[in-house]
């Protein structure tokens, strides 16, 4: 997608601090961290959000969550962490490219 910030990061047109990469997934540090560890795990393929996930991407979605859990191990988040995806305006989604936030490194504040 031409105007998608995350597609630009995937193509290397915008810089990012990558922490993981494979054929279909990349993960990088959030530019405005909300916790000591705040990583975004995204598919290289553009998908708008969890609301538009095609059924054939069920496997990819599972692999995104598994990648997030592996990255949590890499960052020694043995006390626990949170994996979150926001959807749409009311859900607080500001970048319309599917991403999972991996948050941890402290006792996270309660939220919904
Ligand atoms: P959302 O609000 O859509 O759930 O999450 C988007 C996230 O992307 C936000 O936490 C925001 O800080 C992060 N973000 C936005 N632009 C950039 C960028 O150019 N680079 C990085 N690394 N993170 C970004
Ligand atoms: Zn995109």
CSV table of C-alpha atoms and ligand atoms in Angstrom, one decimal:
chain,number,residue,atom,x,y,z
A,1,UNK,CA,0.0,0.0,0.0
A,2,UNK,CA,1.5,3.3,-1.2
A,3,UNK,CA,0.7,5.5,1.7
A,4,UNK,CA,1.1,3.0,4.5
A,5,UNK,CA,3.8,3.9,7.0
A,6,UNK,CA,4.4,0.2,8.0
A,7,UNK,CA,4.7,-0.9,4.3
A,8,UNK,CA,7.4,1.8,4.0
A,9,UNK,CA,9.2,0.4,7.0
A,10,UNK,CA,8.9,-3.1,5.4
A,11,UNK,CA,10.4,-1.8,2.1
A,12,UNK,CA,13.2,0.0,4.0
A,13,UNK,CA,11.9,3.4,2.9
A,14,UNK,CA,11.6,4.5,6.5
A,15,UNK,CA,14.0,3.5,9.3
A,16,UNK,CA,13.1,1.2,12.2
A,17,UNK,CA,14.8,-0.7,15.0
A,18,UNK,CA,14.1,-4.3,13.9
A,19,UNK,CA,14.2,-7.0,16.5
A,20,UNK,CA,12.9,-9.9,14.4
A,21,UNK,CA,12.4,-10.8,10.8
A,22,UNK,CA,11.4,-13.8,8.7
A,23,UNK,CA,9.8,-14.3,5.2
A,24,UNK,CA,6.4,-13.1,6.3
A,25,UNK,CA,6.9,-11.1,9.5
A,26,UNK,CA,8.9,-8.2,10.9
A,27,UNK,CA,9.0,-6.8,14.4
A,28,UNK,CA,10.5,-3.4,15.4
A,29,UNK,CA,10.5,-1.1,18.4
A,30,UNK,CA,7.6,1.3,18.7
A,31,UNK,CA,8.6,4.9,18.1
A,32,UNK,CA,6.6,6.1,21.1
A,33,UNK,CA,6.9,3.2,23.7
A,34,UNK,CA,4.1,2.9,26.3
A,35,UNK,CA,6.1,0.4,28.3
A,36,UNK,CA,9.9,-0.5,28.8
A,37,UNK,CA,9.5,-3.1,26.1
A,38,UNK,CA,7.1,-2.0,23.3
A,39,UNK,CA,7.5,-4.0,20.0
A,40,UNK,CA,5.2,-4.0,17.0
A,41,UNK,CA,4.9,-7.4,15.3
A,42,UNK,CA,3.5,-7.1,11.7
A,43,UNK,CA,2.9,-9.1,8.6
A,44,UNK,CA,5.0,-8.1,5.6
A,45,UNK,CA,1.8,-8.4,3.5
A,46,UNK,CA,-0.5,-5.4,3.9
A,47,UNK,CA,-3.7,-6.3,5.8
A,48,UNK,CA,-5.8,-3.3,7.2
A,49,UNK,CA,-6.5,-4.8,10.6
A,50,UNK,CA,-7.9,-7.8,12.4
A,51,UNK,CA,-11.4,-6.8,11.2
A,52,UNK,CA,-10.4,-7.5,7.5
A,53,UNK,CA,-8.3,-10.6,8.1
A,54,UNK,CA,-9.0,-13.1,5.3
A,55,UNK,CA,-9.8,-16.6,6.5
A,56,UNK,CA,-6.8,-17.9,4.6
A,57,UNK,CA,-4.6,-15.8,6.9
A,58,UNK,CA,-5.5,-17.7,10.0
A,59,UNK,CA,-2.1,-19.4,10.0
A,60,UNK,CA,-0.3,-16.2,9.5
A,61,UNK,CA,-2.1,-14.6,12.4
A,62,UNK,CA,-1.1,-17.5,14.6
A,63,UNK,CA,2.5,-17.1,13.5
A,64,UNK,CA,2.4,-13.4,14.4
A,65,UNK,CA,1.3,-14.2,17.9
A,66,UNK,CA,3.9,-17.0,18.2
A,67,UNK,CA,6.6,-14.6,17.0
A,68,UNK,CA,5.4,-12.1,19.6
A,69,UNK,CA,5.8,-14.8,22.3
A,70,UNK,CA,9.3,-15.7,21.1
A,71,UNK,CA,10.3,-12.0,21.1
A,72,UNK,CA,9.0,-11.8,24.7
A,73,UNK,CA,11.4,-14.6,25.6
A,74,UNK,CA,14.2,-12.8,23.8
A,75,UNK,CA,13.5,-9.8,25.9
A,76,UNK,CA,13.3,-11.9,29.1
A,77,UNK,CA,9.7,-11.0,29.9
A,78,UNK,CA,9.3,-14.1,32.1
A,79,UNK,CA,7.0,-12.2,34.5
A,80,UNK,CA,4.4,-11.8,31.8
A,81,UNK,CA,3.4,-9.3,29.1
A,82,UNK,CA,0.5,-8.2,26.9
A,83,UNK,CA,-0.2,-8.8,23.2
A,84,UNK,CA,-2.7,-6.2,21.9
A,85,UNK,CA,-4.2,-5.3,18.6
A,86,UNK,CA,-6.4,-2.2,18.2
A,87,UNK,CA,-9.1,-2.1,15.5
A,88,UNK,CA,-10.5,1.1,14.0
A,89,UNK,CA,-11.0,4.6,15.3
A,90,UNK,CA,-12.9,3.6,18.5
A,91,UNK,CA,-10.4,0.8,19.2
A,92,UNK,CA,-7.5,3.3,19.0
A,93,UNK,CA,-6.0,2.1,15.7
A,94,UNK,CA,-3.9,4.9,14.2
A,95,UNK,CA,-1.9,2.8,11.7
A,96,UNK,CA,-4.2,0.9,9.3
A,97,UNK,CA,-1.8,-2.1,8.8
A,98,UNK,CA,-2.4,-5.1,11.1
A,99,UNK,CA,0.0,-5.1,14.0
A,100,UNK,CA,0.3,-6.7,17.4
A,101,UNK,CA,1.7,-4.6,20.2
A,102,UNK,CA,4.0,-6.6,22.5
A,103,UNK,CA,4.1,-4.7,25.8
A,104,UNK,CA,6.1,-5.6,28.9
A,105,UNK,CA,9.1,-5.0,31.1
A,106,UNK,CA,7.1,-3.8,34.2
A,107,UNK,CA,3.8,-4.6,35.9
A,108,UNK,CA,1.4,-3.2,33.2
A,109,UNK,CA,-1.4,-0.9,34.2
A,110,UNK,CA,-4.9,-2.3,34.1
A,111,UNK,CA,-6.9,-1.4,31.1
A,112,UNK,CA,-10.0,-2.8,29.4
B,1,LIG,P1,-2.1,1.8,16.9
B,1,LIG,O1,-2.3,3.1,17.5
B,1,LIG,O2,-2.5,1.8,15.4
B,1,LIG,O3,-2.6,0.6,17.6
B,1,LIG,O4,-0.5,1.6,16.9
B,1,LIG,C1,0.4,2.2,16.0
B,1,LIG,C2,1.7,2.3,16.7
B,1,LIG,O5,2.7,2.6,15.7
B,1,LIG,C3,1.8,3.4,17.8
B,1,LIG,O6,2.1,2.8,19.0
B,1,LIG,C4,2.9,4.3,17.3
B,1,LIG,O7,3.7,4.8,18.3
B,1,LIG,C5,3.6,3.4,16.3
B,1,LIG,N1,4.2,4.1,15.2
B,1,LIG,C6,3.6,5.1,14.4
B,1,LIG,N2,4.5,5.5,13.4
B,1,LIG,C7,5.7,4.8,13.6
B,1,LIG,C8,6.9,4.8,13.0
B,1,LIG,O8,7.2,5.5,12.0
B,1,LIG,N3,7.9,3.9,13.5
B,1,LIG,C9,7.7,3.1,14.6
B,1,LIG,N4,8.7,2.4,15.0
B,1,LIG,N5,6.5,3.1,15.2
B,1,LIG,C10,5.5,3.9,14.7
B,2,LIG,ZN1,0.8,-1.5,5.0
